[in-house]
Coordinates of C-alpha atoms in Angstrom, one line a residue:
Chain A
M13 CA 12.8 -21.4 -5.1
R14 CA 9.2 -22.3 -5.3
A15 CA 8.2 -18.7 -4.4
R16 CA 10.6 -17.4 -7.1
L17 CA 9.1 -19.7 -9.7
N18 CA 5.6 -18.6 -8.7
K19 CA 6.6 -14.9 -8.9
T20 CA 8.0 -15.5 -12.4
W21 CA 4.9 -17.3 -13.6
V22 CA 2.5 -14.8 -12.1
L23 CA 4.4 -11.8 -13.5
F24 CA 4.6 -13.3 -17.0
S25 CA 1.0 -14.4 -17.1
V26 CA -0.4 -11.1 -15.8
W27 CA 1.9 -9.1 -18.1
F28 CA 0.9 -11.3 -21.0
A29 CA -2.7 -10.5 -20.3
H30 CA -1.8 -6.8 -20.0
M31 CA 0.1 -6.8 -23.3
S32 CA -2.7 -8.7 -25.1
A33 CA -4.9 -5.7 -24.4
Y34 CA -2.6 -3.8 -26.7
R35 CA -2.4 -6.4 -29.5
A36 CA -3.5 -4.0 -32.2
E37 CA -0.9 -1.5 -31.2
V38 CA 1.7 -4.2 -31.1
V39 CA 1.1 -4.9 -34.8
I40 CA 1.5 -1.2 -35.6
W41 CA 4.7 -1.1 -33.7
M42 CA 5.9 -4.2 -35.6
L43 CA 5.2 -2.4 -38.9
S44 CA 7.0 0.7 -37.8
G45 CA 10.2 -1.5 -37.5
A46 CA 10.2 -2.5 -41.1
I47 CA 13.7 -1.2 -42.1
P48 CA 15.2 -4.7 -42.7
L49 CA 12.2 -5.5 -45.0
I50 CA 12.6 -2.3 -47.0
M51 CA 16.4 -2.9 -47.2
M52 CA 15.7 -6.5 -48.3
A53 CA 13.8 -5.1 -51.4
V54 CA 16.6 -2.6 -52.0
W55 CA 19.4 -5.2 -51.9
I56 CA 17.5 -7.8 -53.9
G57 CA 16.9 -5.1 -56.6
K58 CA 20.6 -4.4 -56.5
A59 CA 21.6 -8.1 -56.8
R60 CA 19.2 -8.5 -59.8
A61 CA 20.7 -5.3 -61.5
A62 CA 24.1 -6.8 -61.0
G63 CA 23.2 -10.0 -62.8
G64 CA 22.0 -12.2 -59.9
Q65 CA 24.4 -11.4 -57.0
T66 CA 26.4 -8.7 -55.4
G67 CA 29.2 -9.1 -52.8
G68 CA 28.6 -12.9 -52.7
F69 CA 24.9 -12.4 -51.8
N70 CA 22.2 -13.6 -54.2
E71 CA 18.4 -12.9 -53.9
Q72 CA 17.8 -15.9 -51.6
R73 CA 20.7 -15.1 -49.3
F74 CA 19.6 -11.4 -49.0
A75 CA 16.0 -12.5 -48.3
A76 CA 17.2 -15.0 -45.6
Y77 CA 19.5 -12.4 -44.1
F78 CA 17.0 -9.5 -43.9
L79 CA 14.0 -11.7 -42.8
A80 CA 16.2 -13.1 -40.0
A81 CA 17.3 -9.5 -39.3
W82 CA 13.7 -8.4 -39.1
I83 CA 12.8 -11.3 -36.8
T84 CA 15.7 -10.5 -34.6
Q85 CA 14.9 -6.8 -34.4
Q86 CA 11.4 -7.6 -33.4
L87 CA 12.6 -10.0 -30.7
I88 CA 15.0 -7.5 -29.1
V89 CA 12.7 -4.4 -29.2
A90 CA 12.9 -2.6 -25.8
W91 CA 10.9 0.5 -24.8
V92 CA 11.9 0.4 -21.2
A93 CA 14.1 3.6 -21.6
W94 CA 10.9 5.6 -22.4
E95 CA 8.8 3.9 -19.7
L96 CA 11.5 4.4 -17.0
D97 CA 12.2 8.0 -18.1
Y98 CA 8.5 8.8 -17.8
Q99 CA 8.0 7.0 -14.5
I100 CA 11.0 8.6 -12.9
R101 CA 10.1 12.1 -14.0
Q102 CA 6.4 11.8 -13.1
G103 CA 7.0 9.9 -9.8
H104 CA 5.1 6.8 -11.0
L105 CA 8.1 4.7 -10.1
S106 CA 7.2 5.1 -6.4
P107 CA 4.6 2.3 -6.1
K108 CA 7.1 -0.1 -7.7
L109 CA 9.9 1.0 -5.3
L110 CA 7.7 0.2 -2.3
R111 CA 7.5 -3.5 -3.2
P112 CA 10.2 -6.0 -2.3
L113 CA 11.0 -6.7 -6.0
D114 CA 13.5 -4.8 -8.2
P115 CA 11.2 -2.9 -10.6
M116 CA 13.4 -4.1 -13.5
W117 CA 11.8 -7.6 -13.3
E118 CA 8.4 -6.2 -13.8
F119 CA 9.5 -4.2 -16.9
F120 CA 11.3 -7.3 -18.0
A121 CA 8.2 -9.5 -17.7
G122 CA 6.3 -6.9 -19.7
H123 CA 8.8 -7.0 -22.5
Y124 CA 9.2 -10.7 -22.5
S125 CA 5.6 -11.5 -22.5
E126 CA 5.0 -9.0 -25.3
R127 CA 7.2 -11.2 -27.5
L128 CA 4.5 -13.9 -27.3
V129 CA 1.8 -11.4 -28.4
R130 CA 4.1 -10.5 -31.4
L131 CA 4.9 -14.1 -32.4
P132 CA 1.9 -15.1 -34.4
F133 CA 2.0 -11.9 -36.5
M134 CA 5.8 -12.3 -37.0
L135 CA 5.4 -15.8 -38.3
L136 CA 2.7 -14.6 -40.8
I137 CA 5.0 -11.9 -42.2
V138 CA 8.0 -14.2 -42.4
F139 CA 5.9 -16.8 -44.2
A140 CA 4.8 -14.1 -46.7
G141 CA 8.4 -13.1 -47.2
L142 CA 9.5 -16.7 -47.9
L143 CA 6.7 -16.9 -50.5
I144 CA 7.8 -13.7 -52.2
V145 CA 11.4 -14.8 -52.8
P146 CA 11.1 -18.5 -53.7
G147 CA 14.0 -20.8 -52.8
T148 CA 14.8 -18.8 -49.6
R149 CA 16.0 -21.0 -46.8
L150 CA 15.8 -19.2 -43.5
T151 CA 17.6 -21.8 -41.4
P152 CA 19.2 -25.1 -42.1
D153 CA 17.8 -27.1 -39.2
I154 CA 16.1 -27.1 -35.8
W155 CA 19.5 -27.0 -34.0
H156 CA 20.2 -23.6 -35.5
V157 CA 16.8 -22.4 -34.4
L158 CA 17.6 -23.5 -30.8
L159 CA 21.0 -21.9 -30.9
Y160 CA 19.5 -18.8 -32.3
T161 CA 16.9 -18.8 -29.5
L162 CA 19.8 -18.7 -27.0
S163 CA 21.6 -16.0 -29.0
V164 CA 18.6 -13.8 -29.5
T165 CA 17.7 -14.1 -25.9
L166 CA 21.2 -12.8 -24.9
A167 CA 20.8 -10.1 -27.6
F168 CA 17.5 -9.1 -26.0
F169 CA 19.0 -9.0 -22.5
T170 CA 21.7 -6.7 -23.8
R171 CA 19.3 -4.4 -25.6
F172 CA 17.0 -4.3 -22.7
L173 CA 19.8 -3.5 -20.3
I174 CA 21.2 -0.8 -22.6
A175 CA 17.7 0.8 -22.7
Y176 CA 17.4 0.4 -18.9
C177 CA 20.7 2.2 -18.4
I178 CA 19.5 5.0 -20.7
G179 CA 16.2 5.2 -18.8
I180 CA 18.0 5.4 -15.5
L181 CA 19.7 8.6 -16.7
A182 CA 16.4 10.3 -16.1
F183 CA 17.5 10.5 -12.5
W184 CA 20.1 13.1 -13.7
F185 CA 18.7 14.5 -16.9
D186 CA 15.3 16.0 -17.8
Q187 CA 14.8 13.9 -20.9
A188 CA 16.9 10.7 -21.1
T189 CA 14.9 9.4 -24.1
A190 CA 16.9 11.8 -26.3
I191 CA 19.9 9.4 -25.7
D192 CA 17.7 6.5 -26.8
D193 CA 16.9 8.3 -30.0
F194 CA 20.6 8.5 -30.6
Y195 CA 20.8 4.8 -29.9
F196 CA 18.2 4.1 -32.6
V197 CA 20.3 6.0 -35.2
A198 CA 23.5 4.2 -34.2
A199 CA 21.8 0.8 -34.0
A200 CA 20.3 1.2 -37.5
F201 CA 23.7 1.5 -39.0
L202 CA 25.8 -0.6 -36.7
T203 CA 23.7 -3.7 -35.9
G204 CA 23.5 -4.8 -39.6
A205 CA 19.9 -3.9 -40.1
F206 CA 20.7 -1.8 -43.2
A207 CA 23.2 -4.2 -44.7
P208 CA 25.2 -7.3 -43.9
L209 CA 28.5 -6.2 -42.3
E210 CA 30.4 -7.8 -45.2
F211 CA 29.5 -4.6 -47.2
Y212 CA 31.0 -2.2 -44.6
P213 CA 34.5 -0.7 -45.1
P214 CA 37.0 -2.9 -43.2
A215 CA 38.1 -0.1 -40.8
L216 CA 34.5 0.6 -39.9
R217 CA 33.7 -3.1 -39.5
A218 CA 36.8 -3.5 -37.2
F219 CA 35.5 -0.7 -35.0
I220 CA 31.9 -2.1 -35.0
E221 CA 33.2 -5.5 -33.8
W222 CA 34.3 -3.8 -30.5
T223 CA 30.8 -2.5 -29.8
P224 CA 27.8 -4.6 -28.7
F225 CA 25.8 -3.6 -31.8
P226 CA 26.7 -6.5 -34.2
Y227 CA 25.9 -9.0 -31.4
L228 CA 22.3 -7.6 -31.3
V229 CA 21.3 -8.4 -34.9
Y230 CA 24.2 -9.4 -37.3
Y231 CA 25.6 -12.3 -35.4
P232 CA 22.3 -13.8 -34.2
V233 CA 21.2 -13.7 -37.9
R234 CA 24.3 -15.6 -38.9
V235 CA 23.5 -18.2 -36.2
L236 CA 19.9 -18.6 -37.5
T237 CA 20.7 -18.7 -41.2
G238 CA 23.5 -21.3 -40.6
E239 CA 26.2 -19.0 -41.9
A240 CA 28.2 -19.1 -38.7
P241 CA 30.3 -22.2 -38.2
G242 CA 30.5 -23.9 -34.8
P243 CA 33.5 -22.1 -33.3
E244 CA 32.0 -18.7 -34.4
I245 CA 28.7 -19.6 -32.6
V246 CA 30.6 -20.4 -29.4
R247 CA 32.5 -17.2 -29.7
V248 CA 29.3 -15.1 -30.4
L249 CA 27.5 -16.6 -27.4
A250 CA 30.4 -16.0 -25.1
I251 CA 30.8 -12.4 -26.2
Q252 CA 27.0 -11.8 -25.9
L253 CA 27.1 -13.2 -22.4
L254 CA 29.9 -10.8 -21.6
W255 CA 28.0 -7.8 -23.0
A256 CA 24.9 -8.7 -21.1
A257 CA 26.8 -9.2 -17.9
G258 CA 28.6 -5.9 -18.4
F259 CA 25.4 -3.9 -18.9
Y260 CA 23.8 -5.7 -16.0
A261 CA 26.7 -4.5 -13.8
L262 CA 26.4 -1.0 -15.2
R263 CA 22.7 -1.0 -14.6
S264 CA 23.1 -2.0 -11.0
A265 CA 25.7 0.7 -10.4
L266 CA 23.6 3.4 -12.0
W267 CA 20.5 2.3 -10.3
Q268 CA 22.0 2.5 -6.8
R269 CA 23.3 6.0 -7.5
G270 CA 20.2 7.1 -9.3
L271 CA 17.8 6.1 -6.5
A272 CA 19.7 8.5 -4.1
R273 CA 18.6 11.3 -6.5
Y274 CA 15.0 10.2 -6.9
G275 CA 12.6 13.0 -6.3
A276 CA 9.4 10.9 -6.1
V277 CA 7.6 14.1 -7.4
G278 CA 3.9 14.2 -7.3
A279 CA 3.6 10.8 -5.8
Chain B
M5 CA 9.4 -6.6 12.7
S6 CA 13.2 -7.0 13.1
D7 CA 15.8 -8.3 15.5
T8 CA 16.1 -5.0 17.1
D9 CA 12.4 -4.5 17.5
H10 CA 10.9 -4.9 21.0
S11 CA 8.0 -3.5 22.9
T12 CA 9.9 -0.6 24.4
T13 CA 11.5 0.6 21.2
P14 CA 9.4 3.1 19.2
V15 CA 8.5 1.7 15.8
I16 CA 9.4 5.0 14.1
Q17 CA 12.4 7.0 15.3
V18 CA 13.2 10.3 13.6
R19 CA 16.0 12.6 14.7
D20 CA 17.1 15.8 13.0
L21 CA 15.7 14.6 9.7
E22 CA 16.4 17.0 6.8
K23 CA 15.7 17.0 3.1
V24 CA 17.1 19.7 0.8
Y25 CA 16.0 19.7 -2.9
T26 CA 17.7 21.4 -5.7
V27 CA 15.1 23.3 -7.8
H28 CA 15.8 24.8 -11.2
E29 CA 14.3 28.2 -11.8
K30 CA 13.5 30.0 -15.1
E31 CA 12.0 33.3 -15.9
P32 CA 8.9 33.1 -18.2
G33 CA 9.1 33.7 -21.9
L34 CA 11.7 33.4 -24.6
R35 CA 14.2 35.6 -22.9
G36 CA 14.0 33.5 -19.8
S37 CA 14.4 30.3 -21.9
L38 CA 17.5 31.7 -23.6
A39 CA 19.0 32.9 -20.3
S40 CA 18.3 29.5 -18.8
F41 CA 19.8 27.8 -21.8
V42 CA 23.1 29.5 -21.1
R43 CA 23.0 29.6 -17.3
R44 CA 20.6 27.6 -15.2
R45 CA 19.6 29.0 -11.9
K46 CA 19.4 26.6 -9.0
T47 CA 17.8 27.1 -5.7
L48 CA 18.1 24.9 -2.7
V49 CA 14.8 24.3 -1.0
R50 CA 14.8 22.9 2.6
A51 CA 11.6 20.9 2.4
V52 CA 12.1 19.2 5.8
D53 CA 14.2 21.0 8.3
R54 CA 15.6 18.9 11.2
I55 CA 12.5 17.3 12.5
S56 CA 12.5 14.8 15.3
F57 CA 9.8 12.6 16.7
E58 CA 9.1 9.0 17.8
I59 CA 6.0 6.9 17.3
D60 CA 5.1 3.7 19.3
A61 CA 3.6 0.6 17.9
G62 CA -0.1 0.8 17.3
Q63 CA -0.3 4.6 17.4
M64 CA -2.2 6.6 14.8
V65 CA -0.7 9.9 14.2
G66 CA -2.0 12.7 12.0
F67 CA 0.4 14.8 10.0
L68 CA -1.0 18.2 9.4
G69 CA 0.3 21.1 7.5
P70 CA -0.5 23.4 4.6
N71 CA 0.5 22.5 1.0
G72 CA 4.3 22.4 0.7
A73 CA 4.8 22.1 4.4
G74 CA 7.0 19.1 4.0
K75 CA 4.7 16.4 5.3
T76 CA 4.6 14.3 2.2
T77 CA 8.4 14.6 1.8
A78 CA 8.8 13.4 5.4
L79 CA 6.5 10.4 4.6
K80 CA 8.5 9.5 1.5
M81 CA 11.7 9.5 3.5
L82 CA 10.1 7.2 6.1
A83 CA 9.0 4.9 3.4
G84 CA 12.4 4.8 1.8
L85 CA 11.5 6.5 -1.4
L86 CA 13.6 9.6 -0.7
H87 CA 17.0 9.6 0.6
P88 CA 17.4 12.1 3.5
T89 CA 20.0 14.9 3.1
D90 CA 20.8 14.5 6.8
G91 CA 19.5 13.1 10.0
F92 CA 18.5 9.7 11.4
V93 CA 15.5 7.7 10.6
R94 CA 14.5 4.1 11.6
V95 CA 11.3 2.4 10.9
G96 CA 10.8 -1.0 12.6
G97 CA 14.5 -1.2 13.2
H98 CA 15.4 -0.6 9.5
I99 CA 16.9 2.3 7.7
P100 CA 14.3 3.0 5.1
K101 CA 16.6 4.1 2.3
E102 CA 18.3 0.7 2.2
R103 CA 14.9 -0.7 1.1
R104 CA 15.6 -4.1 2.5
T105 CA 13.0 -6.8 1.8
A106 CA 12.1 -7.2 5.5
F107 CA 11.4 -3.5 5.7
L108 CA 9.4 -3.3 2.5
K109 CA 7.3 -6.3 3.5
N110 CA 6.3 -4.5 6.7
I111 CA 5.3 -1.1 5.4
T112 CA 3.0 0.5 2.9
L113 CA 2.6 4.0 1.5
V114 CA -0.8 4.9 0.1
M115 CA -0.5 8.0 -2.0
G116 CA -3.9 9.5 -2.7
Q117 CA -4.8 8.8 -6.3
K118 CA -1.3 7.5 -7.4
Q119 CA -2.0 4.0 -8.4
Q120 CA -0.2 0.7 -8.3
L121 CA -3.1 -1.2 -10.0
L122 CA -2.6 -2.2 -13.6
W123 CA -4.9 0.1 -15.5
D124 CA -6.0 -2.3 -18.3
L125 CA -6.6 -5.4 -16.2
P126 CA -9.0 -6.2 -13.4
A127 CA -7.8 -5.3 -9.9
L128 CA -7.7 -9.0 -9.1
D129 CA -4.7 -9.4 -11.4
S130 CA -2.8 -6.7 -9.5
F131 CA -3.7 -8.5 -6.3
L132 CA -2.2 -11.7 -7.7
V133 CA 1.0 -9.9 -8.6
N134 CA 1.2 -8.5 -5.1
Q135 CA 0.5 -11.9 -3.6
A136 CA 3.4 -13.4 -5.6
I137 CA 5.8 -10.5 -4.9
Y138 CA 5.1 -10.4 -1.2
E139 CA 5.1 -14.2 -1.1
I140 CA 1.7 -14.3 0.7
P141 CA 0.6 -17.9 1.3
N142 CA -2.6 -18.9 -0.5
D143 CA -4.6 -19.4 2.7
E144 CA -3.6 -16.0 4.1
Y145 CA -4.3 -14.4 0.8
R146 CA -7.8 -15.8 0.6
A147 CA -8.5 -14.9 4.2
T148 CA -7.3 -11.3 3.7
M149 CA -9.3 -11.0 0.5
R150 CA -12.4 -12.3 2.2
E151 CA -12.0 -9.8 5.0
F152 CA -11.2 -6.8 2.8
S153 CA -14.0 -7.6 0.4
E154 CA -16.4 -7.6 3.3
I155 CA -15.3 -4.4 5.0
L156 CA -14.6 -2.5 1.8
E157 CA -17.5 -4.0 -0.2
L158 CA -15.2 -5.1 -3.0
E159 CA -17.5 -7.8 -4.3
G160 CA -18.5 -7.2 -7.9
I161 CA -15.7 -4.8 -8.7
L162 CA -12.7 -7.0 -8.5
K163 CA -13.1 -8.5 -12.0
K164 CA -13.8 -5.2 -13.7
Q165 CA -11.0 -3.4 -15.6
V166 CA -9.5 -0.9 -13.3
R167 CA -10.0 1.9 -15.9
K168 CA -13.7 1.2 -15.7
L169 CA -14.0 1.7 -12.0
S170 CA -15.2 4.9 -10.3
L171 CA -12.7 6.9 -8.3
G172 CA -14.2 5.5 -5.0
E173 CA -14.1 1.9 -6.2
R174 CA -10.5 2.4 -7.4
M175 CA -9.4 3.9 -4.2
K176 CA -10.9 1.0 -2.2
C177 CA -9.0 -1.4 -4.5
E178 CA -5.8 0.6 -4.1
L179 CA -6.1 0.4 -0.4
A180 CA -6.7 -3.3 -0.5
A181 CA -3.7 -3.8 -2.8
A182 CA -1.5 -1.7 -0.5
L183 CA -2.5 -3.7 2.6
L184 CA -2.7 -7.2 1.2
H185 CA 0.6 -8.2 2.7
R186 CA -0.7 -6.9 6.1
P187 CA 2.0 -4.3 6.8
R188 CA 2.6 -3.2 10.4
V189 CA 3.4 0.4 9.5
L190 CA 1.1 2.4 7.3
F191 CA 1.9 5.7 5.7
L192 CA -1.3 7.2 4.3
D193 CA -1.0 10.3 2.3
E194 CA -4.4 11.8 1.5
P195 CA -6.1 8.4 1.3
T196 CA -9.5 9.9 1.0
I197 CA -8.8 12.7 -1.5
G198 CA -11.5 13.3 -4.0
L199 CA -13.9 10.8 -2.4
D200 CA -17.5 11.6 -1.4
V201 CA -18.4 11.8 2.2
N202 CA -19.8 8.2 2.5
M203 CA -16.7 6.7 0.9
Q204 CA -14.5 8.8 3.2
V205 CA -16.3 7.4 6.2
R206 CA -16.0 3.8 4.8
I207 CA -12.2 4.2 4.3
R208 CA -11.8 5.8 7.7
E209 CA -13.6 2.9 9.4
F210 CA -11.5 0.4 7.4
I211 CA -8.2 2.1 8.6
A212 CA -9.5 2.1 12.2
E213 CA -10.4 -1.5 12.0
Y214 CA -7.1 -2.4 10.4
N215 CA -5.2 -0.5 13.2
R216 CA -7.1 -2.4 15.8
R217 CA -6.8 -5.9 14.2
F218 CA -3.1 -5.7 13.5
N219 CA -1.9 -3.2 16.0
A220 CA -0.6 -1.3 13.0
T221 CA 1.3 2.0 13.4
V222 CA -0.3 4.7 11.2
I223 CA 0.8 8.1 10.0
L224 CA -1.9 9.9 8.1
T225 CA -1.9 13.1 6.2
S226 CA -5.2 14.5 5.0
H227 CA -6.7 17.8 4.0
Y228 CA -10.0 16.5 5.4
M229 CA -9.8 17.3 9.1
A230 CA -12.6 14.8 9.7
D231 CA -10.1 12.0 8.8
V232 CA -7.6 13.2 11.3
T233 CA -10.1 13.9 14.1
A234 CA -11.8 10.5 13.6
L235 CA -8.6 8.5 13.6
C236 CA -5.8 10.2 15.4
K237 CA -5.3 11.3 19.0
R238 CA -1.9 12.5 18.4
I239 CA -1.2 15.3 15.9
I240 CA 2.1 16.5 14.4
V241 CA 1.8 19.8 12.7
I242 CA 4.5 20.7 10.2
D243 CA 4.9 24.1 8.6
K244 CA 7.8 25.2 6.4
G245 CA 9.6 22.0 7.1
H246 CA 9.5 22.4 10.9
I247 CA 7.4 20.7 13.5
V248 CA 5.3 23.4 15.1
F249 CA 3.2 21.1 17.3
D250 CA 3.4 17.5 18.5
G251 CA 0.8 16.3 20.9
D252 CA -2.8 15.4 21.6
L253 CA -5.4 16.8 19.4
S254 CA -7.2 18.3 22.4
A255 CA -4.0 19.9 23.5
L256 CA -3.5 21.4 20.1
V257 CA -6.9 23.0 20.3
E258 CA -6.2 24.3 23.7
E259 CA -2.8 25.6 22.8
A260 CA -3.6 27.1 19.4
A261 CA -7.0 28.4 20.4
P262 CA -6.9 29.6 23.9
G263 CA -10.6 30.6 23.8
K264 CA -14.0 29.0 23.6
T265 CA -17.1 30.1 21.7
V266 CA -20.2 30.8 23.8
R267 CA -23.2 30.7 21.4
L268 CA -26.1 32.7 22.6
E269 CA -29.7 32.7 21.6
L270 CA -31.3 35.8 23.1
S271 CA -34.9 36.2 24.0
E272 CA -34.8 39.9 23.3
N273 CA -32.5 42.3 21.6
V274 CA -29.3 43.4 23.4
P275 CA -26.8 46.0 22.2
D276 CA -23.5 44.7 20.9
E277 CA -21.6 46.8 23.5
R278 CA -23.2 44.7 26.3
L279 CA -22.0 41.5 24.7
R280 CA -18.5 42.8 24.2
F281 CA -18.3 43.3 27.9
Y282 CA -17.9 39.5 28.3
G283 CA -15.5 38.7 25.4
K284 CA -14.8 39.2 21.8
L285 CA -18.0 39.3 19.7
I286 CA -17.2 37.2 16.7
S287 CA -20.6 37.2 15.0
R288 CA -24.0 38.7 15.5
E289 CA -27.2 38.0 13.6
G290 CA -30.4 39.3 15.2
L291 CA -30.9 37.4 18.4
F292 CA -28.0 35.0 17.8
A293 CA -24.5 35.9 18.9
D294 CA -21.1 34.2 19.2
V295 CA -18.8 35.5 21.9
L296 CA -15.2 34.3 22.2
V297 CA -14.1 34.0 25.8
P298 CA -10.8 33.0 27.5
R299 CA -10.8 29.2 27.9
N300 CA -10.0 29.3 31.7
E301 CA -12.8 31.8 32.3
T302 CA -15.5 30.1 30.2
S303 CA -17.6 28.7 33.1
R304 CA -17.6 32.0 35.1
L305 CA -18.4 34.2 32.1
A306 CA -21.1 31.8 30.7
A307 CA -22.7 31.8 34.1
R308 CA -22.6 35.6 34.3
M309 CA -24.2 35.9 30.8
L310 CA -27.0 33.5 31.8
A311 CA -27.6 35.6 34.9
E312 CA -27.2 39.1 33.4
L313 CA -28.6 38.7 29.8
P314 CA -32.0 37.6 28.4
V315 CA -30.7 34.2 27.2
A316 CA -33.1 31.7 25.7
D317 CA -30.4 29.1 24.9
V318 CA -26.7 28.7 25.3
T319 CA -24.0 26.3 24.0
I320 CA -20.3 26.3 24.6
E321 CA -18.0 25.0 21.8
D322 CA -14.4 24.6 20.9
P323 CA -13.6 26.5 17.8
P324 CA -13.6 24.3 14.7
I325 CA -10.4 22.4 14.2
E326 CA -10.0 23.8 10.7
G327 CA -10.0 27.2 12.2
V328 CA -7.4 26.2 14.8
I329 CA -5.1 24.8 12.2
G330 CA -5.6 27.7 10.0
T331 CA -4.6 30.0 12.8
L332 CA -1.6 27.9 13.5
F333 CA -0.4 28.0 9.8
S334 CA -1.1 31.7 9.4
G335 CA 1.4 32.3 12.1
T336 CA -0.9 34.5 14.1
N337 CA -0.7 32.2 17.0
K338 CA 2.7 30.5 17.0
Q339 CA 5.9 30.7 15.1
P340 CA 8.1 27.8 14.2
V341 CA 10.2 26.6 17.1
D342 CA 13.5 27.4 15.6
A343 CA 12.9 29.0 12.3
V344 CA 15.7 28.7 9.9
P345 CA 15.4 30.5 6.6
V346 CA 15.1 28.4 3.5
G347 CA 18.6 28.2 2.1
A348 CA 19.0 29.6 -1.3
E349 CA 22.0 29.9 -3.5
Q350 CA 22.5 30.6 -7.1
A351 CA 24.8 28.7 -9.3
A352 CA 25.5 28.4 -13.0
R353 CA 25.3 24.9 -14.4

């Protein structure tokens, strides 16, 4: 147990140092994920044009929703599909495979510690957003922040594992990242980053509910903003746990089969 | 190393090991691209073809072979990176492809310039990661670091960003990182590639010292023959996926080069025809001549040359090992033991 804790601590601290070296790039990556902020301006404009509110959302509710959606998107960012795809195709995975630790945990440590590098810049932008739309309340109390932390962590696990599964496909395909591109398009529409799911046609919404996408952004946002009542929070956390466990199992199965195909080229 | 490991069991056991790759082929140009788009051509390449050998604990073995011979593929299978297509392989009682923790903690594979060090951080950070991953106790870590720092002269470079290190400095750090957990089986694939002569010597000395200290089993591939001759008594030569020689380095020279070179410095000019009487005249420059004579007649013929020719000086040498290996690979001396053509088939995808 002590060795495991030490491993965790060393991996996170070293990867935090590694990610800190890229802090300028991290800010640029953050700005490139600004869709919810742009959509916030669009929907607030629409609410104003409609006399103050549309579909039950006023300016402050839109601002809270999209700021929370932006935070959530920032916290679940995963680039492991690209990294894994590159390392498998170039043979750079080999040194990691020689060590008695599943390479996933090193990638995980890199992603998780990068959140800490992101955090100060995120808080600045959220603070600016709250100033721009006066009267916006992001969250009702600290308990919702804590529940959100749990929910967004599960959302991150799920997104990370989806990306990992996509990256593993590089054992079979020349360019698995093409599938991750497809994921980005699907996620933009289906996670609720473009609009709250209340605005989607009922049939589409019913379909989306059966996918992991709304549990990556839409539902964590409802937890943070206090829109989800207690029973919904419990349901959301349970379903998030199931999705994360499901993708973990899929990842393990793909990994075992993929390793048998590894070419270790050039390394 | 494991429950099944004891002194009489070879540390490395390989039987009929085989690896077949599927390679996609495409003709150059737009036409080739379009054709490949519709119908991809696949070829099966037998990189390692039923090789067998055993290596005892503490042995240092040189893997030699031309590019593409299959030696790196074989090493990767021994290290568990590649899954064999067929055959049996055990390293320290473990099946490598299962990648069990006990196995991984006892091996290392150093791959030339492929790095495990984190590029943007000092090497020391990568060492700390390895210490944690391999669960190396603090005392042991400090002792190993002290020892490696001394032998490899790491002092002063461990706190520099890896990207700022010279190739030689980086290679020393790579080697230290790969051996920090004190593995008992070392697979070294071109560990001195790109390094200057001094650094090559330093790395060689380090490997020899490590082998002596920990009774480590070492398989080494290198394009620098000096690495192999300095470290390995036993040589395994692989060509086209086959083992074409497995034995002592001296036996390899004897087998592959059945002659010796008698280098003559003459005191006065002698016609070439007279020199050819004793053996094959392989070079002649003024009063200097190299005559290749059959190995088993070297003494007799050298004595005759001394008696019958105006010789000022004479030396007898084995042909250079590079030449011997070159002869072996070119197939002029020996063919693969049981040559099997590389399998090829074409299939539409």
